[in-house]
Amino acid sequence: MGYETDLKLFIDGVWKSGEGRDAHDVVNPVTADAIAAVPYATQADLDEALAAANRAWPEWRSTEVEKRGAILRKAAALMRERVDVIAATLTQEQGKVIAEAKAEVLGSAQLFDWYAEEIKRDYGRTLVRPAGQLSRVIKQPVGPVATFTPWNFPIYLLAKKVAAALAAGCTVISRPPHETPGSATELFRALADAGIPSGVAQLVQGDANFISTTLIASRTIRKVSFTGSTGVGKHLMKLCADSMTLVTMELGGHAPVLIFDDCDLEKTLDMVVPQKFRNAGQVCVSPTRFYVQSSIYDAFLKGFAERTAKVKVGNGLEAETRMGPLANARRPDAVSQLVDDAKAKGARVLTGGERGDGGYFFQPTLLADVPDEAEIMNEEPFGPVAVSRAFDSFDEVIEHANRLPYGLAAFAFTENGRRANLIGDLVESGMVGINTFAISIADAPFGGVKDSGFGSEGGKEGLESYQVVKAIHQA
Ligand code: NAD
């Protein structure tokens, strides 16, 4: 299956391309060849998108939740029906293996279904007052929302924002990453075909800085939801300060994985190795820093290295491939530099450590005895590299886990219940997975602390992030 998605902008219910707009190449990371061209939004496009989102908002927020939910459910059904085409587009523009791409599309449909239901049970409250008086607390949609999403999960991370915002009664303007415009286009095609009213949802492709600056400065946008790097997140927050625009920031992470000697080592290794190389490590909650209790450190390294050597790297469209290339030309350079720095500072390379052949490939890599001074112990590698070192005591490993400014996800493997409870309490992160990596689920909040950002996506909290609270008192 080729790249079948017709790349366009979607503004005020109309698909747009051509007409003198700039077009930029979309590149397949397997070959580094251009496979499509994406039209870039102009100032006139953004003006039109803002006017449409503003105009459509009062009617959409007043639309019965049953009707809003029905459109979201229909869009979910269309995504499921089209899963093969959407996943093929996603794999070709981003590189992840086709099974992961399909799971991402189906997970996106599930988010639409979940928010279509959740909005029906979104209640306010009545406060206790003397007879004849009434005080109510109600939640209302914040208004037109701008979303900025990254290329690592280009449809799922967009679905998290768009499904919750639309369910809450907000209108949206979404800017997907220029590297992966096709899967975002397919999400909007599903919404359009499901009957989303004109002006409720716009898709503006193109230059990130131009689009974010223009949308935020407009004062039409009441909320910005961003997923991406901490640096860009801080920049957008500064832009939002001037207009007091609300923000949700889902930023980078550097997840510690605490492996205790009472875990089932074989079972743990069977879980952690595929998880490390999922999406070639380009996952904000990817397990990254492996702290392993000294008594099982050597056995852990041996088992990890053996499994890593067997990970089949290649074109994600081929069924036997287990890991594809990195998503863009910037990533292999960045990962190489981090691995070289770690080696220079004394880390041992047990497997991989080099770029792969052609395209943007990098070998699945395991580094041992990585010192705290190595850049990769401090900076998110966002690539297929596991870094490891041994620990002795519980207090020591908690200190290691918390030593970075990041706090997105943390994982631990132990059969000791009391230790598991303590880890849940003591590790500074938005999510903790104990004996599991399943932490991104439609009904659960997902978000970070410290430099990993704030605000939650997913769950009831994800809906609330698109609402403002009002207290109405009546004597
Ligand atoms: P980047 O910082 O250039 O961009 C990150 C994302 O923000 C991209 O999707 C980009 O299109 C968007 N962006 C950039 N400038 C923007 C602006 N002015 N306004 C709005 N959006 C803007 O980084 P990159 O090279 O794409 O990725 C590098 C690093 O970003 C990774 O190493 C990783 O740390 C982080 N990242 C995190 C996530 C996540 O899920 N939290 C996703 C992708 C990348």
Coordinates of N, CA and C and ligand atoms in Angstrom, one line a residue, residues 147-153 157 175-180 206-213 216 226-233 235-236 239 250-253 282-285 328 330-331 334 338 379-383 406 408 446 452, ligand 1:
T147 N -4.0 23.5 19.2 CA -3.2 22.3 19.6 C -2.0 22.3 18.7
F148 N -0.9 21.9 19.4 CA 0.4 21.7 18.7 C 0.9 20.3 19.1
T149 N 1.1 19.4 18.2 CA 1.4 18.0 18.5 C 2.7 17.6 17.8
P150 N 3.4 16.6 18.3 CA 4.6 16.1 17.7 C 4.5 15.0 16.8
W151 N 5.6 14.6 16.2 CA 5.7 13.6 15.2 C 5.8 12.1 15.7
N152 N 6.0 11.9 17.0 CA 6.3 10.6 17.5 C 5.0 9.7 17.5
F153 N 3.9 10.3 18.0 CA 2.6 9.6 17.9 C 1.6 10.6 17.3
L157 N -1.6 11.5 19.9 CA -1.5 12.7 20.7 C -2.4 13.8 20.2
R175 N -2.4 22.3 14.7 CA -1.2 22.4 13.8 C -0.4 21.0 14.1
P176 N -0.5 20.1 13.1 CA 0.3 18.9 13.3 C 1.7 19.1 12.8
P177 N 2.6 18.2 13.2 CA 4.0 18.4 12.8 C 4.2 18.3 11.3
H178 N 5.1 19.1 10.7 CA 5.3 19.1 9.2 C 5.8 17.8 8.7
E179 N 6.5 17.0 9.6 CA 7.1 15.7 9.2 C 6.0 14.7 9.0
T180 N 4.9 14.7 9.7 CA 3.9 13.7 9.7 C 2.5 14.3 9.5
G206 N 1.9 23.5 8.5 CA 2.9 24.4 8.1 C 3.9 24.8 9.1
D207 N 4.4 26.0 9.0 CA 5.5 26.5 9.8 C 5.1 26.7 11.3
A208 N 5.8 25.9 12.2 CA 5.4 25.9 13.6 C 5.4 27.3 14.3
N209 N 6.5 28.0 14.1 CA 6.7 29.2 14.7 C 5.7 30.3 14.2
F210 N 5.5 30.3 12.9 CA 4.6 31.3 12.3 C 3.1 31.0 12.8
I211 N 2.8 29.7 12.8 CA 1.4 29.4 13.2 C 1.2 29.6 14.7
S212 N 2.1 29.2 15.6 CA 1.9 29.4 17.0 C 1.9 30.9 17.4
T213 N 2.8 31.6 16.8 CA 2.8 33.1 17.1 C 1.5 33.7 16.7
I216 N -1.6 32.5 18.9 CA -1.6 32.9 20.3 C -1.8 34.5 20.3
F226 N 0.0 21.8 24.2 CA 1.2 21.5 23.4 C 1.8 20.1 23.9
T227 N 2.3 19.3 23.0 CA 3.1 18.1 23.4 C 4.4 18.3 22.6
G228 N 5.5 18.2 23.2 CA 6.8 18.3 22.5 C 7.9 18.5 23.5
S229 N 9.0 19.2 23.0 CA 10.1 19.3 23.9 C 9.9 20.4 25.0
T230 N 10.7 20.3 26.0 CA 10.6 21.2 27.1 C 10.9 22.7 26.7
G231 N 11.9 22.8 25.8 CA 12.4 24.1 25.3 C 11.2 24.8 24.6
V232 N 10.6 24.1 23.7 CA 9.5 24.8 22.9 C 8.3 25.0 23.8
G233 N 8.1 24.1 24.8 CA 7.0 24.3 25.7 C 7.2 25.6 26.5
H235 N 8.9 28.2 25.6 CA 8.7 29.3 24.7 C 7.2 29.7 24.5
L236 N 6.4 28.6 24.3 CA 5.0 28.8 24.1 C 4.3 29.4 25.3
L239 N 4.8 33.1 25.3 CA 3.8 33.7 24.4 C 2.4 33.8 25.0
E250 N 2.7 19.0 27.8 CA 3.1 17.6 27.9 C 4.5 17.6 27.3
L251 N 5.5 17.6 28.1 CA 6.9 17.8 27.6 C 7.7 16.6 27.8
G252 N 9.0 16.8 27.7 CA 9.9 15.6 27.6 C 10.0 14.8 29.0
G253 N 10.6 13.7 28.9 CA 10.8 12.9 30.1 C 12.2 12.2 30.0
Q282 N 11.4 6.6 20.5 CA 10.9 8.0 20.4 C 9.6 8.2 21.1
V283 N 9.6 8.0 22.4 CA 8.4 7.9 23.2 C 8.7 8.8 24.4
C284 N 7.8 9.7 24.8 CA 8.1 10.6 25.9 C 8.2 9.8 27.2
V285 N 7.5 8.6 27.3 CA 7.6 7.8 28.5 C 8.4 6.5 28.3
N328 N 13.3 11.5 11.7 CA 13.8 12.5 10.8 C 15.3 12.6 10.9
R330 N 17.3 14.8 12.0 CA 17.9 15.3 13.2 C 18.2 14.2 14.2
R331 N 17.4 13.2 14.3 CA 17.5 12.2 15.4 C 18.8 11.4 15.3
A334 N 21.6 13.4 16.7 CA 21.5 13.7 18.1 C 21.9 12.4 18.9
L338 N 25.1 11.7 21.6 CA 24.9 11.3 23.0 C 25.7 10.0 23.3
E379 N 19.9 14.1 29.5 CA 19.1 14.6 28.4 C 18.4 13.5 27.7
E380 N 17.1 13.7 27.4 CA 16.3 12.7 26.8 C 16.9 12.2 25.5
P381 N 17.2 10.9 25.4 CA 17.8 10.4 24.2 C 16.9 10.4 23.0
F382 N 15.6 10.1 23.3 CA 14.6 10.0 22.2 C 15.1 9.2 21.0
G383 N 15.6 8.0 21.4 CA 16.1 7.1 20.4 C 16.3 5.7 21.0
Y406 N 13.3 16.3 35.1 CA 12.1 15.7 34.5 C 11.3 14.9 35.5
L408 N 8.1 12.7 34.2 CA 7.0 12.3 33.5 C 6.5 10.9 33.9
F446 N -2.8 11.6 32.2 CA -1.4 11.4 31.7 C -0.8 12.8 31.7
S452 N 8.8 18.4 33.0 CA 8.0 17.6 32.1 C 6.6 18.2 31.9
Ligands
NAD1 P1 11.5 20.5 18.7 O1 11.7 21.0 20.0 O2 12.0 21.3 17.5 O3 10.0 20.3 18.4 C1 9.1 19.5 19.2 C2 7.7 19.7 18.6 O4 7.3 21.0 18.8 C3 7.6 19.4 17.1 O5 6.5 18.7 16.9 C4 7.6 20.7 16.5 O6 6.9 20.7 15.3 C5 6.9 21.6 17.5 N1 7.4 23.0 17.5 C6 8.7 23.4 17.4 N2 8.7 24.8 17.5 C7 7.4 25.2 17.7 C8 6.8 26.4 17.9 N3 7.5 27.6 17.9 N4 5.5 26.5 18.1 C9 4.7 25.3 18.1 N5 5.3 24.1 17.9 C10 6.6 24.0 17.7 O7 12.1 19.1 18.7 P2 12.2 17.9 17.7 O8 13.6 17.9 17.0 O9 11.0 17.8 16.8 O10 12.3 16.7 18.8 C11 13.4 16.8 19.7 C12 13.0 16.6 21.1 O11 11.7 16.9 21.4 C13 13.1 15.1 21.4 O12 14.4 14.8 21.7 C14 12.2 15.0 22.6 O13 13.0 15.4 23.8 C15 11.2 16.1 22.4 N6 9.9 15.5 22.0 C16 9.0 15.2 23.0 C17 7.8 14.6 22.6 C18 6.8 14.2 23.7 O14 6.0 13.4 23.4 N7 6.8 14.8 24.9 C19 7.5 14.5 21.3 C20 8.4 14.8 20.3 C21 9.6 15.4 20.7

